[in-house]
Short mmCIF file of N, CA and C and ligand atoms in Angstrom, two decimals:
data_model
loop_
_atom_site.label_atom_id
_atom_site.label_comp_id
_atom_site.label_asym_id
_atom_site.label_seq_id
_atom_site.Cartn_x
_atom_site.Cartn_y
_atom_site.Cartn_z
N MET Q 1 10.61 33.24 22.29
CA MET Q 1 11.33 31.47 21.88
C MET Q 1 11.34 31.55 20.50
N SER Q 2 12.93 31.27 20.46
CA SER Q 2 13.84 31.56 19.05
C SER Q 2 13.62 30.39 18.46
N THR Q 3 13.20 30.46 16.74
CA THR Q 3 13.03 29.65 16.25
C THR Q 3 14.09 29.21 15.08
N LEU Q 4 14.36 28.18 14.44
CA LEU Q 4 14.64 27.62 13.04
C LEU Q 4 13.77 27.49 11.76
N THR Q 5 13.87 28.47 10.72
CA THR Q 5 13.59 27.88 9.61
C THR Q 5 14.25 26.72 8.94
N VAL Q 6 12.86 25.90 8.76
CA VAL Q 6 13.90 24.25 8.25
C VAL Q 6 13.39 24.55 6.48
N SER Q 7 14.36 24.09 5.54
CA SER Q 7 13.88 24.23 3.95
C SER Q 7 14.30 22.32 3.78
N VAL Q 8 13.69 21.67 3.47
CA VAL Q 8 13.93 20.47 2.53
C VAL Q 8 13.53 20.46 1.21
N VAL Q 9 15.07 20.56 0.56
CA VAL Q 9 15.33 20.21 -0.82
C VAL Q 9 15.60 19.44 -1.52
N THR Q 10 14.94 19.00 -2.92
CA THR Q 10 15.59 17.23 -3.79
C THR Q 10 15.49 17.87 -4.88
N PRO Q 11 15.97 17.43 -5.77
CA PRO Q 11 15.72 17.70 -7.16
C PRO Q 11 14.57 18.03 -7.81
N ASP Q 12 13.89 17.29 -7.42
CA ASP Q 12 12.50 17.51 -7.78
C ASP Q 12 11.81 18.91 -7.09
N GLY Q 13 12.41 19.46 -6.06
CA GLY Q 13 12.11 20.78 -5.90
C GLY Q 13 11.65 20.78 -4.28
N PRO Q 14 11.36 21.48 -3.96
CA PRO Q 14 11.11 22.18 -2.24
C PRO Q 14 9.67 20.92 -1.52
N VAL Q 15 10.14 20.03 -0.66
CA VAL Q 15 9.58 19.19 0.00
C VAL Q 15 8.55 19.97 1.19
N LEU Q 16 9.19 20.64 1.89
CA LEU Q 16 8.74 21.43 3.40
C LEU Q 16 10.11 22.78 3.14
N GLU Q 17 8.79 23.67 3.87
CA GLU Q 17 9.78 24.61 4.96
C GLU Q 17 8.87 25.33 5.93
N ASP Q 18 9.19 25.40 6.99
CA ASP Q 18 8.72 25.79 7.96
C ASP Q 18 9.23 25.95 9.43
N THR Q 19 9.10 26.45 10.04
CA THR Q 19 9.93 27.23 11.32
C THR Q 19 9.18 26.12 12.56
N TYR Q 20 10.38 25.91 13.10
CA TYR Q 20 10.42 24.63 14.35
C TYR Q 20 11.64 25.29 15.30
N GLN Q 21 11.50 24.13 16.62
CA GLN Q 21 12.52 24.41 17.60
C GLN Q 21 13.16 23.69 17.87
N MET Q 22 13.25 22.41 17.14
CA MET Q 22 14.53 21.45 16.74
C MET Q 22 14.40 20.58 16.14
N VAL Q 23 15.13 20.13 15.34
CA VAL Q 23 15.46 19.00 14.32
C VAL Q 23 16.64 18.04 14.61
N SER Q 24 15.94 16.85 14.84
CA SER Q 24 16.50 15.34 15.11
C SER Q 24 17.25 14.95 13.60
N CYS Q 25 18.43 14.81 13.33
CA CYS Q 25 18.65 14.12 12.51
C CYS Q 25 19.65 12.97 12.64
N LYS Q 26 19.78 11.85 11.50
CA LYS Q 26 20.99 11.10 11.81
C LYS Q 26 22.44 11.23 10.80
N ALA Q 27 23.05 12.08 11.19
CA ALA Q 27 24.28 12.42 9.99
C ALA Q 27 25.43 10.76 9.98
N GLU Q 28 26.11 11.27 9.26
CA GLU Q 28 26.87 9.91 8.94
C GLU Q 28 27.72 9.80 10.20
N SER Q 29 28.50 10.71 10.66
CA SER Q 29 28.99 10.69 12.18
C SER Q 29 28.20 10.12 13.39
N GLY Q 30 26.94 10.48 13.50
CA GLY Q 30 26.13 10.25 14.30
C GLY Q 30 24.65 11.27 14.24
N GLU Q 31 24.17 10.48 15.46
CA GLU Q 31 22.90 11.41 15.76
C GLU Q 31 23.06 13.07 16.17
N LEU Q 32 22.43 13.96 15.62
CA LEU Q 32 22.45 15.41 15.90
C LEU Q 32 21.15 15.86 16.01
N GLY Q 33 21.27 16.75 17.05
CA GLY Q 33 20.03 17.49 17.78
C GLY Q 33 20.73 19.15 17.46
N ILE Q 34 19.49 19.68 16.67
CA ILE Q 34 19.96 21.05 16.38
C ILE Q 34 18.75 21.72 16.88
N LEU Q 35 19.26 22.81 17.40
CA LEU Q 35 18.34 23.76 18.42
C LEU Q 35 18.72 25.28 17.98
N PRO Q 36 17.71 26.21 17.87
CA PRO Q 36 18.29 27.67 17.32
C PRO Q 36 19.84 27.90 18.01
N GLY Q 37 20.41 28.61 17.35
CA GLY Q 37 21.51 29.02 18.00
C GLY Q 37 22.54 28.27 17.35
N HIS Q 38 22.55 27.23 16.86
CA HIS Q 38 23.75 26.48 16.31
C HIS Q 38 24.87 26.62 15.87
N ILE Q 39 26.15 26.37 15.81
CA ILE Q 39 27.02 26.56 15.28
C ILE Q 39 26.81 26.13 13.80
N PRO Q 40 27.45 26.93 13.00
CA PRO Q 40 27.24 26.62 11.59
C PRO Q 40 27.75 25.22 11.46
N LEU Q 41 27.43 24.27 10.09
CA LEU Q 41 27.64 23.12 10.48
C LEU Q 41 27.50 22.42 8.81
N VAL Q 42 28.24 21.64 8.51
CA VAL Q 42 27.65 20.95 7.21
C VAL Q 42 28.23 19.33 7.05
N ALA Q 43 26.95 18.48 7.45
CA ALA Q 43 26.94 17.04 7.14
C ALA Q 43 26.71 16.28 6.24
N PRO Q 44 27.31 15.33 5.98
CA PRO Q 44 26.59 14.25 5.15
C PRO Q 44 25.30 13.24 6.30
N LEU Q 45 24.03 13.35 5.61
CA LEU Q 45 23.36 12.62 6.24
C LEU Q 45 23.15 11.17 5.67
N THR Q 46 22.40 10.63 6.44
CA THR Q 46 22.42 8.99 6.47
C THR Q 46 21.10 8.92 5.52
N ILE Q 47 20.16 7.41 4.98
CA ILE Q 47 19.34 7.17 4.94
C ILE Q 47 18.35 7.12 6.19
N SER Q 48 17.48 7.80 6.36
CA SER Q 48 16.93 8.06 7.62
C SER Q 48 16.10 8.82 7.67
N GLY Q 49 15.30 8.91 8.87
CA GLY Q 49 14.26 9.76 9.19
C GLY Q 49 14.65 11.37 9.78
N VAL Q 50 14.07 12.49 9.27
CA VAL Q 50 14.36 13.45 10.24
C VAL Q 50 13.11 13.75 10.77
N ARG Q 51 13.09 14.06 12.05
CA ARG Q 51 12.33 14.73 12.90
C ARG Q 51 12.33 16.30 13.40
N LEU Q 52 11.44 16.90 12.78
CA LEU Q 52 11.37 18.47 13.11
C LEU Q 52 10.11 18.78 14.57
N LYS Q 53 10.51 19.64 15.16
CA LYS Q 53 9.38 19.70 16.33
C LYS Q 53 9.43 21.16 16.39
N GLY Q 54 8.32 21.88 16.40
CA GLY Q 54 8.06 23.50 17.05
C GLY Q 54 7.13 23.30 18.44
N GLU Q 55 6.68 24.31 18.44
CA GLU Q 55 5.76 24.89 19.28
C GLU Q 55 4.33 23.92 19.31
N ASN Q 56 4.00 24.33 18.15
CA ASN Q 56 2.39 23.55 17.95
C ASN Q 56 2.74 22.33 16.63
N ASN Q 57 4.01 22.44 16.04
CA ASN Q 57 3.95 21.49 15.05
C ASN Q 57 4.91 20.43 15.08
N SER Q 58 4.74 19.44 14.51
CA SER Q 58 5.90 18.25 14.15
C SER Q 58 6.05 17.98 12.90
N ASP Q 59 6.89 17.59 12.42
CA ASP Q 59 7.15 16.68 10.79
C ASP Q 59 7.94 15.75 11.10
N LEU Q 60 7.72 14.94 10.22
CA LEU Q 60 8.61 13.56 9.85
C LEU Q 60 9.39 13.28 8.87
N ILE Q 61 10.55 13.48 8.48
CA ILE Q 61 10.53 13.44 7.01
C ILE Q 61 11.61 12.42 6.71
N ALA Q 62 11.43 11.65 5.93
CA ALA Q 62 12.34 9.85 5.22
C ALA Q 62 13.05 10.56 3.71
N VAL Q 63 14.34 10.75 4.78
CA VAL Q 63 15.45 11.18 3.61
C VAL Q 63 16.44 10.24 3.01
N ASN Q 64 17.14 10.47 1.88
CA ASN Q 64 17.54 9.71 1.28
C ASN Q 64 18.78 9.90 1.08
N GLY Q 65 20.07 10.20 2.05
CA GLY Q 65 21.02 10.82 1.89
C GLY Q 65 20.99 11.99 1.53
N GLY Q 66 21.97 12.62 1.06
CA GLY Q 66 22.08 14.44 0.78
C GLY Q 66 22.88 15.13 1.77
N PHE Q 67 22.79 16.40 2.06
CA PHE Q 67 23.50 17.01 3.12
C PHE Q 67 22.70 17.89 3.80
N LEU Q 68 23.43 18.26 5.27
CA LEU Q 68 22.66 19.11 6.56
C LEU Q 68 23.51 19.93 6.44
N GLU Q 69 22.81 21.49 6.10
CA GLU Q 69 23.81 23.05 6.52
C GLU Q 69 22.58 23.58 7.61
N VAL Q 70 23.96 23.77 8.33
CA VAL Q 70 22.98 24.72 9.67
C VAL Q 70 23.56 26.04 9.87
N ARG Q 71 22.90 26.86 9.93
CA ARG Q 71 23.25 28.08 10.66
C ARG Q 71 22.24 28.29 11.73
N PRO Q 72 22.77 29.62 12.28
CA PRO Q 72 22.08 29.88 13.67
C PRO Q 72 20.51 29.67 13.48
N ASP Q 73 19.95 30.37 12.22
CA ASP Q 73 18.72 30.31 12.30
C ASP Q 73 18.38 29.76 11.33
N LYS Q 74 18.66 28.57 10.57
CA LYS Q 74 18.27 27.93 9.60
C LYS Q 74 18.71 26.56 9.02
N VAL Q 75 18.45 25.73 9.18
CA VAL Q 75 18.77 24.54 8.79
C VAL Q 75 18.12 24.12 7.17
N THR Q 76 19.04 23.55 6.70
CA THR Q 76 18.77 23.18 4.82
C THR Q 76 19.30 22.03 4.76
N ILE Q 77 18.17 21.02 4.08
CA ILE Q 77 18.40 19.65 3.81
C ILE Q 77 18.41 19.41 2.39
N LEU Q 78 19.62 19.17 1.89
CA LEU Q 78 19.34 19.00 0.29
C LEU Q 78 19.31 17.47 0.37
N ALA Q 79 18.46 17.02 -0.54
CA ALA Q 79 18.45 15.30 -0.35
C ALA Q 79 18.59 14.53 -1.76
N GLU Q 80 19.15 13.49 -1.88
CA GLU Q 80 18.63 12.89 -3.36
C GLU Q 80 17.13 12.94 -3.39
N SER Q 81 16.53 12.10 -2.28
CA SER Q 81 14.84 11.95 -2.24
C SER Q 81 14.21 12.29 -0.86
N ALA Q 82 13.28 12.86 -0.57
CA ALA Q 82 12.47 13.21 0.86
C ALA Q 82 10.86 12.95 0.52
N GLU Q 83 10.39 12.12 1.23
CA GLU Q 83 9.12 12.18 1.63
C GLU Q 83 8.65 12.32 3.17
N ARG Q 84 7.13 13.13 3.15
CA ARG Q 84 6.83 13.27 4.31
C ARG Q 84 5.87 11.99 4.44
N PRO Q 85 5.59 11.03 5.34
CA PRO Q 85 4.86 10.16 5.46
C PRO Q 85 3.29 9.63 4.68
N SER Q 86 2.74 11.00 4.45
CA SER Q 86 1.46 11.01 3.79
C SER Q 86 2.02 10.74 2.58
N ASP Q 87 3.20 11.24 1.82
CA ASP Q 87 3.48 10.61 0.53
C ASP Q 87 3.87 9.79 0.24
N ILE Q 88 4.23 9.17 1.21
CA ILE Q 88 5.31 7.38 0.99
C ILE Q 88 3.74 6.14 0.17
N ASP Q 89 4.29 5.78 -0.27
CA ASP Q 89 3.60 4.48 -1.06
C ASP Q 89 3.88 3.30 -0.62
N VAL Q 90 3.18 3.00 0.55
CA VAL Q 90 3.56 1.90 0.83
C VAL Q 90 3.59 0.40 0.27
N GLU Q 91 2.81 0.52 -0.85
CA GLU Q 91 3.25 -0.43 -1.40
C GLU Q 91 4.43 -0.61 -2.56
N ARG Q 92 4.54 0.54 -2.78
CA ARG Q 92 5.75 0.65 -3.63
C ARG Q 92 7.05 0.57 -3.25
N ALA Q 93 7.11 0.65 -1.92
CA ALA Q 93 8.37 0.53 -0.79
C ALA Q 93 8.35 -0.96 -0.62
N ARG Q 94 7.23 -1.61 -0.57
CA ARG Q 94 7.20 -3.21 -0.24
C ARG Q 94 7.96 -3.44 -1.29
N ARG Q 95 7.38 -3.47 -2.44
CA ARG Q 95 7.69 -4.04 -3.38
C ARG Q 95 9.20 -3.73 -3.55
N ALA Q 96 10.13 -2.53 -3.43
CA ALA Q 96 11.52 -2.19 -3.36
C ALA Q 96 11.81 -3.27 -2.38
N LYS Q 97 11.73 -3.19 -1.43
CA LYS Q 97 11.95 -4.40 -0.18
C LYS Q 97 12.34 -5.20 -0.70
N GLU Q 98 11.35 -6.05 -1.59
CA GLU Q 98 11.50 -7.55 -2.07
C GLU Q 98 12.25 -7.32 -3.01
N ARG Q 99 12.42 -6.96 -3.79
CA ARG Q 99 13.36 -6.70 -5.09
C ARG Q 99 14.51 -6.49 -4.34
N ALA Q 100 15.10 -5.60 -3.93
CA ALA Q 100 16.44 -5.85 -3.22
C ALA Q 100 16.52 -7.05 -2.53
N GLU Q 101 15.74 -7.26 -1.63
CA GLU Q 101 15.95 -8.93 -0.89
C GLU Q 101 16.22 -9.66 -1.41
N ARG Q 102 15.57 -9.90 -2.86
CA ARG Q 102 15.83 -11.13 -3.64
C ARG Q 102 16.98 -11.11 -4.39
N ARG Q 103 17.17 -9.71 -4.69
CA ARG Q 103 19.17 -9.66 -5.12
C ARG Q 103 19.99 -9.89 -4.52
N LEU Q 104 19.81 -9.53 -2.96
CA LEU Q 104 21.09 -9.66 -1.96
C LEU Q 104 20.99 -11.28 -1.86
N GLN Q 105 19.91 -11.82 -2.06
CA GLN Q 105 20.36 -13.31 -1.58
C GLN Q 105 20.40 -14.23 -3.36
N SER Q 106 20.40 -13.22 -4.12
CA SER Q 106 20.62 -14.06 -5.23
C SER Q 106 22.32 -14.62 -5.39
N GLN Q 107 22.71 -15.51 -6.19
CA GLN Q 107 23.72 -16.20 -5.86
C GLN Q 107 24.47 -15.45 -7.39
N GLN Q 108 23.99 -14.76 -8.41
CA GLN Q 108 24.26 -14.01 -9.35
C GLN Q 108 25.43 -13.32 -9.68
N ASP Q 109 26.66 -13.52 -10.40
CA ASP Q 109 27.70 -12.42 -10.10
C ASP Q 109 27.32 -11.12 -10.94
N ASP Q 110 26.06 -11.27 -11.58
CA ASP Q 110 26.06 -9.65 -12.30
C ASP Q 110 25.03 -8.77 -11.06
N VAL Q 111 24.69 -9.09 -9.56
CA VAL Q 111 24.02 -8.19 -8.75
C VAL Q 111 25.31 -7.20 -8.46
N ASP Q 112 24.18 -6.15 -8.56
CA ASP Q 112 25.45 -5.11 -7.72
C ASP Q 112 24.83 -4.99 -6.64
N PHE Q 113 25.83 -5.39 -5.17
CA PHE Q 113 25.29 -5.89 -3.86
C PHE Q 113 24.98 -4.53 -3.48
N LYS Q 114 26.06 -3.72 -3.61
CA LYS Q 114 25.81 -2.33 -2.84
C LYS Q 114 24.26 -1.77 -3.31
N ARG Q 115 24.59 -1.45 -4.41
CA ARG Q 115 23.31 -0.67 -5.10
C ARG Q 115 22.11 -1.40 -4.59
N ALA Q 116 22.06 -2.49 -4.42
CA ALA Q 116 21.08 -3.38 -3.50
C ALA Q 116 20.39 -2.78 -2.06
N GLU Q 117 21.66 -3.43 -1.31
CA GLU Q 117 21.96 -2.98 0.00
C GLU Q 117 21.14 -1.47 0.32
N LEU Q 118 21.36 -0.21 -0.80
CA LEU Q 118 21.10 1.13 -0.57
C LEU Q 118 19.67 0.97 -0.68
N ALA Q 119 19.20 -0.15 -2.08
CA ALA Q 119 17.85 0.23 -2.49
C ALA Q 119 16.57 -0.03 -0.88
N LEU Q 120 17.48 -1.32 -0.26
CA LEU Q 120 17.06 -2.18 0.92
C LEU Q 120 16.74 -0.74 2.09
N LYS Q 121 17.71 -0.26 2.09
CA LYS Q 121 18.02 0.09 3.55
C LYS Q 121 16.42 1.68 2.83
N ARG Q 122 16.65 2.22 2.03
CA ARG Q 122 15.62 3.21 1.31
C ARG Q 122 14.17 2.57 1.51
N ALA Q 123 13.92 1.49 0.98
CA ALA Q 123 12.52 1.11 1.34
C ALA Q 123 11.97 0.62 2.90
N LEU Q 124 13.35 0.29 3.46
CA LEU Q 124 12.62 -0.09 5.08
C LEU Q 124 12.89 1.40 5.66
N ASN Q 125 13.38 2.19 5.56
CA ASN Q 125 13.30 3.95 5.75
C ASN Q 125 12.14 4.22 5.70
N ARG Q 126 11.67 4.14 4.40
CA ARG Q 126 10.27 4.66 3.90
C ARG Q 126 9.00 3.75 4.78
N LEU Q 127 9.50 2.63 5.09
CA LEU Q 127 8.35 1.54 5.70
C LEU Q 127 8.29 2.14 7.29
N ASP Q 128 9.31 2.43 7.84
CA ASP Q 128 9.78 2.43 9.08
C ASP Q 128 8.75 3.90 9.51
N LEU Q 129 9.37 4.94 8.57
CA LEU Q 129 8.80 6.03 9.19
C LEU Q 129 7.29 6.13 8.71
N GLN Q 130 6.86 5.70 7.49
CA GLN Q 130 5.19 5.57 7.81
C GLN Q 130 4.34 5.05 8.57
N LYS Q 131 5.29 3.84 8.65
CA LYS Q 131 4.73 2.85 10.27
C LYS Q 131 4.37 3.78 11.54
N GLY Q 132 5.65 4.55 11.43
CA GLY Q 132 5.75 5.42 13.11
C GLY Q 132 4.84 6.42 13.10
N GLN Q 133 4.33 6.74 12.06
CA GLN Q 133 3.15 7.90 11.55
C GLN Q 133 1.95 7.84 12.73
P1 ATP O 1 11.52 2.65 -5.95
O1 ATP O 1 12.34 1.21 -6.56
O2 ATP O 1 10.50 2.23 -6.03
O3 ATP O 1 11.67 3.58 -7.32
P2 ATP O 1 13.85 3.93 -5.27
O4 ATP O 1 14.27 3.60 -3.62
O5 ATP O 1 14.79 3.38 -6.16
O6 ATP O 1 12.46 3.39 -5.05
P3 ATP O 1 14.32 6.94 -5.29
O7 ATP O 1 15.54 6.48 -6.21
O8 ATP O 1 15.34 7.01 -3.68
O9 ATP O 1 13.58 5.06 -5.33
O10 ATP O 1 13.32 7.83 -5.22
C1 ATP O 1 13.00 8.17 -6.66
C2 ATP O 1 11.80 9.03 -6.86
O11 ATP O 1 10.92 8.57 -6.31
C3 ATP O 1 11.78 9.76 -5.70
O12 ATP O 1 11.09 11.42 -6.25
C4 ATP O 1 11.25 9.76 -4.27
O13 ATP O 1 10.87 10.66 -3.36
C5 ATP O 1 10.37 9.04 -4.94
N1 ATP O 1 9.63 7.42 -3.99
C6 ATP O 1 10.68 6.15 -3.91
N2 ATP O 1 10.08 4.99 -3.30
C7 ATP O 1 8.64 6.06 -3.11
C8 ATP O 1 7.67 5.73 -2.57
N3 ATP O 1 7.82 4.42 -1.60
N4 ATP O 1 6.65 6.43 -1.92
C9 ATP O 1 6.65 7.93 -2.55
N5 ATP O 1 7.63 7.86 -3.23
C10 ATP O 1 8.63 7.46 -3.47
#
């Protein structure tokens, strides 16, 4: 059975490297399912979960943007941040969610709404992934 080596790397260092048979992720252009032998591709990723499935292993990673690089036998994900569900601090994500929601609801002119929206997406993504585990 052919496999894919998957590496997830962030500015803080490597988060994961293992072999799998399928990678499912959400690129800006839509959902992607990558199997071994896929044509080379580079795609920007959304704030979302990446699912990795192997014969006897599976993993889920919360990624914050970045890029997916696909080669026939290797997938590299370079993300601003990436966490396994077990590394997600739920309280921290809840606080980040509440902070972002407060900013989005505030009427003040000095609120950077785009920034708050992205912070909310990151927090919701972490909470979703942690719950789904
Ligand atoms: P916060 O406001 O809580 O810092 P954030 O979404 O702004 O959240 P990021 O800038 O995406 O945080 O990430 C900064 C670093 O903190 C990254 O290394 C990321 O993996 C880590 N991180 C952020 N939130 C969490 C969390 N809830 N659990 C574990 N690690 C986290």
